[in-house]
Coordinates of C-alpha atoms and ligand atoms in Angstrom, one line a residue:
M224 CA 45.7 2.0 -1.6
R225 CA 42.5 2.6 -3.9
K226 CA 40.7 1.6 -1.0
D227 CA 42.0 3.9 1.4
S228 CA 41.5 7.1 -0.6
G229 CA 38.1 5.8 -1.4
R230 CA 37.5 5.6 2.6
V231 CA 39.0 9.3 2.7
R232 CA 36.6 10.6 0.3
R233 CA 33.5 9.1 1.5
D234 CA 34.5 10.4 5.0
R235 CA 34.9 14.0 3.6
I236 CA 31.3 13.4 2.1
L237 CA 30.2 12.6 5.3
N238 CA 31.3 15.2 7.1
R239 CA 30.1 17.6 4.5
A240 CA 26.6 16.5 4.7
R241 CA 26.8 16.6 8.3
K242 CA 28.2 20.3 8.5
K243 CA 25.6 21.3 5.9
R244 CA 22.9 19.7 8.0
A245 CA 24.2 21.3 11.3
A246 CA 24.3 24.7 9.3
Q247 CA 20.8 24.0 8.6
G248 CA 19.6 23.5 12.3
S249 CA 18.4 19.8 12.2
S250 CA 19.8 17.8 15.2
P251 CA 20.9 14.5 14.5
S252 CA 17.5 13.1 15.5
S253 CA 15.3 15.1 13.4
S254 CA 13.7 14.1 10.2
P255 CA 16.2 13.4 7.6
L256 CA 13.9 15.4 4.7
Q257 CA 14.1 18.8 7.3
G258 CA 15.3 21.5 5.2
E259 CA 14.4 19.6 1.9
G260 CA 12.9 21.7 -0.5
K261 CA 14.1 24.8 1.0
K262 CA 16.9 26.9 -1.4
D263 CA 20.4 26.3 0.0
A264 CA 20.9 29.9 0.0
R265 CA 24.7 29.3 0.0
S266 CA 24.3 27.2 -3.6
K267 CA 23.3 28.4 -6.7
H268 CA 22.3 25.3 -8.1
K269 CA 19.5 23.2 -5.9
R270 CA 21.3 20.2 -5.0
G271 CA 20.2 16.9 -5.5
R272 CA 20.2 13.8 -3.3
V273 CA 19.3 9.9 -3.6
F274 CA 17.8 8.3 -1.0
L275 CA 18.3 4.4 -1.1
V276 CA 15.1 3.2 0.1
G277 CA 14.2 -0.5 1.3
A278 CA 10.6 -1.4 0.0
G279 CA 10.5 -4.3 2.2
P280 CA 9.7 -7.9 1.0
G281 CA 6.5 -7.5 -1.1
A282 CA 3.6 -6.3 1.0
S283 CA 3.0 -2.8 0.0
D284 CA 2.5 -2.0 4.1
L285 CA 5.9 -3.3 5.2
I286 CA 7.7 -0.4 3.9
T287 CA 9.4 2.0 6.8
I288 CA 7.1 5.3 7.5
R289 CA 10.3 6.8 6.3
G290 CA 10.4 5.1 3.5
A291 CA 6.7 6.0 2.4
D292 CA 7.4 9.7 3.7
V293 CA 10.7 10.3 1.2
L294 CA 8.6 8.5 -1.6
G295 CA 6.4 10.8 -1.0
R296 CA 8.6 13.5 -1.9
A297 CA 10.4 12.1 -5.1
D298 CA 11.1 13.7 -8.3
V299 CA 12.1 10.4 -9.5
V300 CA 11.6 6.8 -8.5
V301 CA 13.8 4.4 -9.8
Y302 CA 12.4 0.7 -8.9
D303 CA 13.6 -2.8 -9.2
N304 CA 11.4 -5.7 -10.2
L305 CA 10.6 -7.2 -6.7
V306 CA 9.3 -3.8 -5.2
S307 CA 5.3 -3.9 -4.3
P308 CA 3.9 -1.8 -7.6
E309 CA 1.6 -0.5 -5.2
L310 CA 4.2 1.3 -3.3
L311 CA 4.5 3.5 -6.8
Q312 CA 1.6 4.9 -5.8
L313 CA 2.9 6.9 -2.8
A314 CA 5.0 9.0 -5.2
P315 CA 3.6 12.4 -6.3
P316 CA 1.8 11.7 -9.7
K317 CA 4.2 14.1 -11.4
A318 CA 7.0 11.9 -10.4
E319 CA 8.9 10.2 -13.1
L320 CA 8.7 6.4 -12.5
I321 CA 12.3 4.5 -14.0
Y322 CA 12.2 0.3 -14.1
A323 CA 15.5 -0.9 -13.3
G324 CA 13.9 -4.2 -13.9
K325 CA 16.8 -5.9 -11.8
R326 CA 16.0 -9.3 -10.3
G327 CA 18.5 -10.4 -7.7
G328 CA 21.7 -11.7 -8.6
S329 CA 21.0 -12.1 -12.3
E330 CA 21.9 -8.2 -13.5
K331 CA 24.7 -7.9 -15.3
N332 CA 27.8 -5.4 -14.2
I333 CA 26.9 -3.4 -17.0
E334 CA 23.4 -2.6 -16.2
Q335 CA 24.5 -1.9 -12.7
T336 CA 27.0 1.0 -14.0
A337 CA 24.0 2.4 -16.2
L338 CA 21.8 2.5 -13.4
N339 CA 24.7 4.3 -11.2
A340 CA 25.1 6.6 -13.9
I341 CA 21.1 6.9 -13.9
L342 CA 21.4 7.9 -10.5
I343 CA 23.9 10.7 -10.9
E344 CA 22.7 12.1 -13.6
Q345 CA 19.4 13.0 -12.0
A346 CA 20.8 13.8 -8.7
R347 CA 22.9 16.4 -10.6
K348 CA 19.7 17.7 -12.3
G349 CA 19.0 18.4 -8.9
R350 CA 16.4 16.3 -8.1
V351 CA 15.1 14.2 -5.1
V352 CA 16.1 10.7 -6.5
V353 CA 14.7 7.7 -4.6
R354 CA 16.0 4.2 -5.5
L355 CA 13.5 2.2 -4.1
K356 CA 15.1 -1.5 -3.8
G357 CA 13.7 -4.6 -2.5
G358 CA 13.4 -5.6 1.3
D359 CA 16.8 -3.9 2.6
P360 CA 18.9 -1.7 0.3
F361 CA 22.2 -3.0 2.0
I362 CA 21.2 -6.7 1.8
F363 CA 22.4 -8.8 -1.3
G364 CA 20.7 -6.1 -3.5
R365 CA 23.9 -4.2 -4.7
G366 CA 23.2 -1.2 -2.7
G367 CA 26.4 -1.2 -1.4
E368 CA 27.6 -0.7 -4.9
E369 CA 25.3 2.1 -5.5
A370 CA 26.0 4.1 -2.3
E371 CA 29.8 4.1 -3.5
A372 CA 29.1 5.0 -6.7
L373 CA 27.1 7.9 -5.4
A374 CA 30.0 8.8 -3.0
R375 CA 32.5 8.7 -5.7
A376 CA 30.5 11.1 -7.5
H377 CA 30.1 13.3 -4.4
I378 CA 26.4 12.8 -4.6
E379 CA 24.3 13.0 -1.3
F380 CA 22.6 10.2 -0.5
E381 CA 20.8 8.7 2.5
V382 CA 19.8 5.2 3.5
V383 CA 16.5 4.2 4.7
P384 CA 16.5 0.7 5.8
G385 CA 13.6 -1.9 4.8
V386 CA 12.2 -5.1 6.0
T387 CA 14.7 -7.5 4.2
S388 CA 12.9 -10.8 3.0
A389 CA 15.6 -12.7 5.2
I390 CA 13.7 -11.2 8.2
A391 CA 9.8 -11.5 6.9
G392 CA 10.1 -14.8 5.1
P393 CA 10.9 -16.8 7.8
A394 CA 8.5 -14.3 10.0
F395 CA 5.9 -14.9 8.1
A396 CA 6.8 -18.7 7.3
G397 CA 6.1 -19.0 11.1
I398 CA 9.9 -19.4 12.3
P399 CA 11.8 -17.8 14.8
L400 CA 15.4 -16.8 13.5
T401 CA 17.0 -16.9 17.0
H402 CA 15.1 -18.5 20.2
R403 CA 16.3 -18.5 23.3
G404 CA 18.3 -21.7 24.5
H405 CA 18.2 -22.9 20.9
G406 CA 19.2 -20.3 18.7
S407 CA 21.8 -17.4 19.0
F408 CA 22.9 -16.6 15.6
V409 CA 21.6 -16.3 12.6
A410 CA 23.6 -16.0 9.1
L411 CA 22.3 -14.8 6.1
V412 CA 23.7 -16.0 3.2
T413 CA 23.9 -16.1 -0.7
G414 CA 23.0 -19.1 -2.6
H415 CA 23.9 -17.6 -5.9
E416 CA 27.4 -18.4 -5.9
D417 CA 28.7 -20.7 -8.3
E418 CA 31.7 -22.9 -6.7
S419 CA 33.0 -24.4 -9.6
K420 CA 34.1 -21.0 -10.9
G421 CA 36.5 -20.7 -8.0
A422 CA 36.3 -20.9 -3.9
S423 CA 33.6 -20.0 -2.0
A424 CA 32.8 -16.8 -0.5
V425 CA 30.8 -18.4 2.0
P426 CA 32.4 -20.1 4.8
W427 CA 30.4 -23.1 4.5
N428 CA 32.6 -25.4 7.1
E429 CA 32.5 -22.8 9.5
L430 CA 28.8 -22.0 9.2
V431 CA 28.0 -25.7 9.5
A432 CA 30.3 -26.2 12.4
A433 CA 28.2 -22.7 14.2
A434 CA 24.5 -24.4 13.1
H435 CA 25.6 -27.8 15.0
H436 CA 25.4 -25.1 18.3
G437 CA 21.9 -24.0 17.3
G438 CA 22.6 -21.5 14.6
T439 CA 20.0 -20.7 11.5
I440 CA 21.1 -20.1 8.3
V441 CA 19.0 -17.8 5.8
I442 CA 20.0 -18.7 1.9
L443 CA 18.8 -15.7 -0.6
M444 CA 18.7 -16.2 -4.1
A445 CA 18.6 -19.9 -3.2
T446 CA 16.5 -21.2 -6.0
A447 CA 18.5 -21.4 -8.9
R448 CA 21.5 -23.6 -7.5
M449 CA 19.3 -24.8 -4.7
R450 CA 20.0 -28.3 -4.8
A451 CA 23.9 -27.6 -5.0
T452 CA 23.9 -25.6 -2.1
L453 CA 22.3 -27.8 0.0
D454 CA 24.6 -30.6 -0.7
R455 CA 27.2 -28.3 0.2
I456 CA 25.7 -27.9 3.4
R457 CA 25.1 -31.5 4.0
A458 CA 29.2 -32.2 3.0
A459 CA 30.1 -30.0 5.5
G460 CA 28.3 -32.1 8.1
L461 CA 25.1 -30.7 9.1
P462 CA 22.4 -33.7 9.4
D463 CA 20.4 -34.7 6.6
E464 CA 17.1 -34.4 9.0
T465 CA 17.7 -31.0 9.9
P466 CA 14.7 -28.9 9.3
A467 CA 14.6 -27.0 5.9
V468 CA 12.0 -24.5 5.0
E469 CA 11.6 -22.5 1.8
V470 CA 9.3 -19.5 1.3
Q471 CA 8.3 -18.1 -2.1
W472 CA 7.0 -14.8 -2.7
A473 CA 6.8 -14.1 1.2
T474 CA 4.3 -11.5 2.6
T475 CA 2.2 -11.0 -0.6
A476 CA -0.9 -13.2 -2.0
A477 CA 1.6 -15.7 -4.0
Q478 CA 3.2 -16.5 -0.7
R479 CA 3.9 -20.4 -0.8
T480 CA 6.0 -22.4 2.1
V481 CA 7.2 -25.7 2.1
S482 CA 8.5 -27.8 5.2
A483 CA 11.1 -30.4 4.3
T484 CA 14.6 -31.5 5.4
L485 CA 17.9 -30.7 4.7
A486 CA 18.2 -33.7 2.5
S487 CA 14.8 -33.8 1.0
L488 CA 13.9 -29.8 0.3
A489 CA 15.5 -29.8 -3.0
D490 CA 13.0 -32.8 -4.0
V491 CA 10.0 -31.3 -2.3
S492 CA 10.3 -27.8 -3.7
A493 CA 11.1 -29.0 -7.5
R494 CA 7.6 -31.1 -6.7
E495 CA 5.7 -28.1 -5.5
G496 CA 6.7 -26.3 -8.5
I497 CA 8.4 -23.2 -6.0
G498 CA 10.6 -21.2 -8.1
A499 CA 12.3 -17.9 -7.3
P500 CA 11.9 -15.7 -5.5
A501 CA 12.3 -17.7 -2.0
V502 CA 14.3 -17.8 0.7
I503 CA 15.2 -20.7 2.7
V504 CA 15.8 -21.6 6.5
V505 CA 17.8 -24.0 7.3
G506 CA 18.3 -24.8 11.0
E507 CA 16.4 -26.7 14.1
L508 CA 14.4 -23.5 14.3
A509 CA 13.0 -24.1 10.6
G510 CA 11.2 -26.7 12.8
M511 CA 9.1 -24.4 15.0
R512 CA 7.1 -23.7 11.8
E513 CA 4.7 -26.8 12.4
H514 CA 3.7 -25.0 15.7
L515 CA 4.2 -21.5 14.6
K516 CA 2.6 -21.1 11.3
W517 CA 0.0 -18.3 11.4
V518 CA -0.1 -16.4 8.2
E519 CA -2.0 -19.4 6.5
R520 CA -4.9 -19.1 9.1
T521 CA -5.6 -15.4 8.5
P522 CA -9.0 -15.5 6.9
L523 CA -8.0 -13.8 3.8
F524 CA -4.6 -15.4 3.3
G525 CA -3.6 -15.8 -0.5
R526 CA -6.6 -13.4 -1.8
T527 CA -5.7 -10.2 -3.9
V528 CA -8.5 -7.9 -3.1
V529 CA -8.9 -4.7 -5.1
V530 CA -10.5 -1.4 -3.8
T531 CA -12.3 1.0 -5.9
R532 CA -13.4 3.6 -3.6
A533 CA -11.5 7.0 -3.8
R534 CA -8.0 6.8 -2.4
A535 CA -8.9 9.6 0.4
A536 CA -11.5 7.2 1.7
A537 CA -10.0 3.8 1.0
S538 CA -7.2 3.5 3.4
D539 CA -9.0 2.3 6.2
F540 CA -10.9 -0.3 4.1
A541 CA -7.7 -1.5 2.8
T542 CA -6.0 -1.7 6.0
T543 CA -8.5 -3.6 7.7
L544 CA -8.4 -6.1 4.3
R545 CA -4.7 -6.6 5.0
R546 CA -4.9 -7.1 8.6
L547 CA -7.2 -9.8 7.5
G548 CA -4.5 -11.5 5.5
A549 CA -5.2 -9.9 2.0
E550 CA -3.1 -8.6 -0.7
V551 CA -4.9 -5.3 -1.5
V552 CA -4.5 -2.9 -4.8
E553 CA -6.0 0.3 -4.7
F554 CA -7.5 1.2 -7.8
P555 CA -9.2 4.0 -7.1
T556 CA -12.2 4.3 -9.6
I557 CA -13.4 8.0 -8.3
E558 CA -12.0 11.3 -7.2
T559 CA -13.8 14.1 -6.1
A560 CA -14.1 17.6 -8.0
P561 CA -15.7 20.6 -7.3
P562 CA -19.5 20.7 -8.7
R563 CA -20.1 22.2 -12.3
S564 CA -21.8 25.2 -10.5
Y565 CA -21.9 26.2 -6.7
T566 CA -24.8 28.3 -7.7
A567 CA -27.5 26.0 -5.2
L568 CA -25.0 25.8 -2.8
D569 CA -24.3 29.5 -2.0
R570 CA -28.1 30.4 -2.5
A571 CA -28.3 28.0 0.3
I572 CA -25.4 28.8 2.4
K573 CA -26.9 32.7 2.2
R574 CA -30.0 31.3 3.7
I575 CA -28.8 28.3 5.8
D576 CA -30.8 29.8 8.8
S577 CA -33.6 28.9 7.3
F578 CA -33.4 25.2 7.3
D579 CA -35.0 23.1 9.6
W580 CA -33.2 20.2 8.9
I581 CA -29.6 19.8 7.3
I582 CA -28.7 16.1 5.7
F583 CA -25.2 14.8 4.9
T584 CA -25.2 12.0 3.0
S585 CA -21.3 11.3 2.9
A586 CA -18.5 12.3 4.3
M587 CA -17.4 14.1 1.3
G588 CA -20.7 16.0 1.3
V589 CA -19.6 17.2 4.9
E590 CA -16.4 18.1 4.0
S591 CA -17.3 19.9 0.6
F592 CA -20.0 21.7 2.6
V593 CA -17.7 23.0 5.3
E594 CA -15.0 24.2 2.8
R595 CA -17.3 26.1 0.7
L596 CA -18.9 27.8 3.6
K597 CA -15.4 28.9 4.6
S598 CA -14.4 30.0 1.4
R599 CA -17.6 32.6 1.3
G600 CA -16.3 34.2 4.5
G601 CA -19.3 31.8 6.0
D602 CA -19.3 30.8 10.1
I603 CA -20.3 27.5 11.3
R604 CA -22.4 29.1 13.8
A605 CA -24.3 30.4 10.7
L606 CA -26.1 26.7 11.1
G607 CA -27.8 28.0 14.0
D608 CA -30.8 25.8 15.0
A609 CA -30.7 23.4 12.2
S610 CA -30.8 19.7 12.9
I611 CA -28.1 17.8 11.4
A612 CA -28.7 14.2 9.9
A613 CA -25.9 12.0 9.0
I614 CA -26.3 9.0 6.8
G615 CA -24.1 6.1 8.2
P616 CA -21.5 6.4 10.8
A617 CA -18.5 7.4 8.8
T618 CA -20.5 10.9 8.0
A619 CA -21.3 10.8 11.3
A620 CA -17.7 10.9 12.2
R621 CA -16.7 13.3 9.7
L622 CA -19.2 16.1 11.4
A623 CA -17.9 15.2 15.0
D624 CA -14.4 16.3 13.4
Y625 CA -16.0 19.8 13.1
A626 CA -17.9 19.3 16.4
L627 CA -21.1 19.7 14.9
Q628 CA -23.8 17.5 16.6
V629 CA -25.7 15.1 14.8
A630 CA -29.5 14.9 15.9
A631 CA -30.2 11.6 13.6
V632 CA -27.6 8.6 12.5
P633 CA -29.7 5.6 10.4
D634 CA -27.0 3.4 10.3
E635 CA -27.3 2.6 6.5
Y636 CA -27.7 4.3 3.5
R637 CA -31.7 3.6 2.8
A638 CA -34.3 6.9 2.5
E639 CA -36.7 4.5 4.6
E640 CA -34.0 4.5 7.3
I641 CA -33.6 8.3 7.1
V642 CA -37.2 9.0 7.3
S643 CA -37.6 6.8 10.5
A644 CA -34.8 8.2 12.2
I645 CA -35.7 11.7 11.5
G646 CA -39.0 10.5 12.6
I647 CA -42.0 11.6 10.5
K648 CA -43.3 14.5 13.1
Q649 CA -40.3 16.1 12.1
I650 CA -40.8 16.0 8.3
R651 CA -43.9 17.3 8.1
G652 CA -43.9 21.1 7.2
K653 CA -40.1 21.6 7.4
R654 CA -37.3 22.7 5.3
F655 CA -35.0 20.6 4.1
L656 CA -31.3 21.1 2.6
I657 CA -29.0 17.9 1.1
P658 CA -25.3 19.1 0.4
R659 CA -24.3 16.0 -1.6
A660 CA -22.4 14.9 -4.7
E661 CA -23.9 16.8 -8.1
V662 CA -25.5 13.1 -9.4
A663 CA -27.0 11.3 -6.9
R664 CA -29.9 9.4 -6.3
E665 CA -33.6 10.8 -6.2
A666 CA -35.0 8.7 -3.4
L667 CA -34.2 10.6 -0.5
P668 CA -35.7 14.1 -1.6
E669 CA -38.8 12.3 -3.1
I670 CA -39.5 10.4 0.0
L671 CA -38.8 13.7 2.2
R672 CA -41.1 15.5 -0.1
D673 CA -43.8 12.5 0.0
K674 CA -43.6 12.8 3.8
G675 CA -44.6 16.5 3.5
A676 CA -41.6 18.1 4.0
K677 CA -42.6 22.2 2.9
E678 CA -39.2 22.7 1.1
V679 CA -36.2 20.3 0.2
V680 CA -33.0 21.6 -1.8
V681 CA -30.8 19.4 -3.1
A682 CA -27.4 21.4 -3.5
P683 CA -24.6 19.8 -5.1
A684 CA -21.1 20.4 -3.3
Y685 CA -19.3 18.2 -4.7
R686 CA -18.9 16.0 -8.2
T687 CA -17.1 12.5 -8.7
V688 CA -14.8 12.4 -11.7
K689 CA -12.6 9.3 -13.1
P690 CA -9.3 9.8 -11.9
K691 CA -6.4 10.6 -14.0
G692 CA -3.4 8.2 -13.5
A693 CA -5.4 5.2 -12.8
Q694 CA -2.6 2.0 -13.1
I695 CA -5.6 0.6 -16.1
G696 CA -2.7 -1.4 -17.8
R697 CA -1.3 -2.7 -14.6
M698 CA -5.2 -4.1 -13.5
R699 CA -5.8 -5.3 -17.0
E700 CA -3.0 -7.6 -16.7
L701 CA -3.7 -8.5 -13.2
I702 CA -7.1 -9.6 -14.6
A703 CA -5.9 -11.1 -17.6
S704 CA -3.5 -13.3 -15.3
E705 CA -6.2 -14.2 -12.9
K706 CA -4.3 -12.6 -10.0
I707 CA -7.4 -11.1 -8.6
D708 CA -10.0 -12.8 -6.4
L709 CA -12.4 -10.0 -5.6
V710 CA -13.5 -6.5 -6.6
T711 CA -14.9 -4.3 -4.1
F712 CA -17.5 -1.5 -5.0
T713 CA -19.2 0.9 -2.5
S714 CA -21.2 2.5 -5.0
S715 CA -22.7 2.5 -8.4
S716 CA -20.2 4.8 -9.7
T717 CA -17.2 2.8 -8.6
V718 CA -18.7 0.2 -10.7
T719 CA -19.4 1.9 -13.7
N720 CA -16.1 4.2 -13.5
F721 CA -14.1 0.6 -12.7
C722 CA -15.5 -0.9 -16.2
E723 CA -15.0 2.3 -18.2
L724 CA -11.8 2.9 -16.9
L725 CA -10.8 -0.7 -17.9
G726 CA -12.3 -0.6 -21.4
V727 CA -12.5 -4.0 -21.4
P728 CA -15.4 -6.5 -20.7
A729 CA -15.5 -7.5 -16.7
K730 CA -17.6 -10.2 -17.2
G731 CA -16.8 -12.9 -15.1
I732 CA -15.0 -10.8 -12.3
R733 CA -15.8 -11.7 -8.8
A734 CA -16.9 -8.8 -7.0
A735 CA -18.3 -7.2 -3.5
A736 CA -21.0 -4.6 -3.6
I737 CA -22.1 -2.7 -0.7
G738 CA -25.4 -2.6 -1.5
P739 CA -28.3 -3.6 -3.4
I740 CA -28.1 -0.8 -5.7
T741 CA -24.1 -1.2 -6.4
A742 CA -24.9 -4.7 -7.1
A743 CA -27.6 -4.5 -9.4
T744 CA -24.9 -1.9 -11.2
A745 CA -22.3 -4.8 -10.8
E746 CA -24.6 -7.4 -12.3
E747 CA -25.2 -5.5 -15.1
R748 CA -21.8 -4.8 -16.4
G749 CA -21.4 -8.8 -16.4
L750 CA -19.5 -9.1 -12.6
E751 CA -20.5 -12.0 -10.6
V752 CA -21.5 -10.2 -7.3
V753 CA -20.5 -12.8 -4.4
V754 CA -20.7 -11.0 -1.4
K755 CA -23.8 -8.7 -0.5
P756 CA -23.6 -7.5 3.1
R757 CA -26.8 -7.4 5.1
K758 CA -26.1 -4.0 6.0
Y759 CA -24.9 -1.0 4.0
T760 CA -21.6 0.1 5.6
I761 CA -18.2 -0.6 5.1
E762 CA -18.0 -2.8 8.4
A763 CA -20.6 -4.7 7.1
L764 CA -18.7 -5.4 3.6
T765 CA -15.6 -5.8 5.4
E766 CA -17.2 -8.6 7.5
A767 CA -18.9 -10.3 4.6
I768 CA -15.7 -10.6 2.5
R769 CA -14.4 -12.4 5.6
E770 CA -17.5 -14.8 6.0
Y771 CA -17.7 -15.6 2.4
Y772 CA -13.5 -16.6 2.5
A773 CA -14.1 -18.2 5.8
A774 CA -17.2 -20.7 4.1
A775 CA -14.7 -21.1 1.0
N776 CA -11.8 -22.1 3.0
G777 CA -13.8 -24.3 4.6
S778 CA -15.2 -26.0 2.0
T779 CA -11.8 -26.5 0.3
Ligands
SAH1070 N1 17.5 -6.6 -1.1 C1 16.5 -7.6 -0.9 C2 17.2 -8.9 -1.4 C3 17.6 -8.8 -2.7 S1 18.2 -10.3 -3.7 C4 16.1 -8.0 0.9 O1 16.8 -7.3 1.5 O2 15.0 -8.9 0.6 C5 16.9 -11.2 -4.1 C6 16.3 -12.3 -3.3 O3 15.7 -11.9 -2.0 C7 15.6 -13.4 -3.8 O4 16.3 -14.2 -4.6 C8 15.1 -13.9 -2.7 O5 15.8 -14.9 -2.3 C9 15.0 -12.7 -1.8 N2 13.4 -12.5 -1.7 C10 13.0 -11.0 -2.2 N3 11.4 -11.1 -2.1 C11 11.5 -12.1 -1.3 C12 10.0 -12.5 -0.9 N4 9.0 -11.7 -1.0 N5 10.0 -13.7 -0.5 C13 11.0 -14.7 -0.6 N6 12.3 -14.1 -1.0 C14 12.4 -13.2 -1.7

């Protein structure tokens, strides 16, 4: 009876949500956020909304695009213990972060009630609430209960599914959960039930009977009662030698996997010290790991690498490192801001057609120069006959975005390289403009003057500052617990700011430095620079990191 009225109410809420969306003209296939932020003309109050979002199993790039999008619009994020802290950086800086502190299965009812109350209260304030849950919100995470509470309170909600650890764990262990001819069903079960306190809700006998015909059983919340659970499966008649695999911290740098049999897994796991969070896979297909294990073979598997460059510039680098198997912690140590004074740049822009060469030393230099030109009502055609040089491929690529032809691109940042790329004849008697960061090395202007340039104007176009809101506490903790394998530095200022932000000695931390100057700054600060690429580019740095760990893996 109560169930029925609950369902009726739920339907009414869903219908109302549908009608509202239809009235806003959004089709079912359009973004769930369409109309978000726009004031609902018919309602006096801004309507809050809760998104139950699956954060994925651990790796920060295993959230869905929709999940990331919703997070980026959150006013409040209520997140669980198993959610990657990296993901919280996707929320707007002003978003309120509330730690729900749950760890699968162990939470008390009262906490769940309080949590539901928080979601409801926040939504009633008209806020966009993201309830960020590990894996998929509707697989063993009590997401169903949260949704019910929201429905009861007439709070609009949406569910953004996530990659559950029940799927990702086996995938990262090299176990297909189904396989033509060998496995035609999968059961996701909880290992957290205590049967001594009553009949089991998991029909083990039936599951095992089915597993005899090639099914796979995936057990979550498996560790605390692991032996009892596996014994229960054996008692139901699955042969002792059935392959069984346990994966802990799947998809993260801490991933550990052990392969055994149904009879031996509990002992092997205890011996290896594997604990929560872990999933267990039982069934013939678990044996395929021996042929299909892949993650352990990625060059940076098990390594946690910190990327310190500015967030805007970091993402390609971070993505490449992740592709190589690393867990990446983004800890931006620089952010760009307008220069303290635009006088020099504005003066240069006014007489821009008098320069023979414009040299850009960073993509940010290109961006801030063009932005300033635009804001002064300038026109890109004013660059007229000036030739353009870009230091490095990333800078050249940004110029290409503005359809600016580059006459010279040395492929690394060294003043001598620039001179030879431009050609000595092109320097003598010529006028140069270098729009760049407020504080930068003097080598380039000096060498140009040295080679007979008629005029060299250095115009600050931006300045780098320490970012506000860096996750300093988290970084200190990661370093203290020796979870960081390598910190990457792409300029001296990333080193200086990293050390200053941390505020504790950086002694002994292993570093990768893009070039000799960055390396020297790092060494002065007591870091151990173990990776120094031959060329001073991000690509070369990435390759050098790969080689460093390939050598380390080979020698162990
Ligand atoms: N909703 C989550 C599960 C929550 S219950 C999901 O879909 O993944 C918590 C259990 O999930 C843990 O006890 C463990 O069994 C499993 N788990 C979560 N993250 C995991 C990970 N990275 N590796 C292995 N198991 C994980």
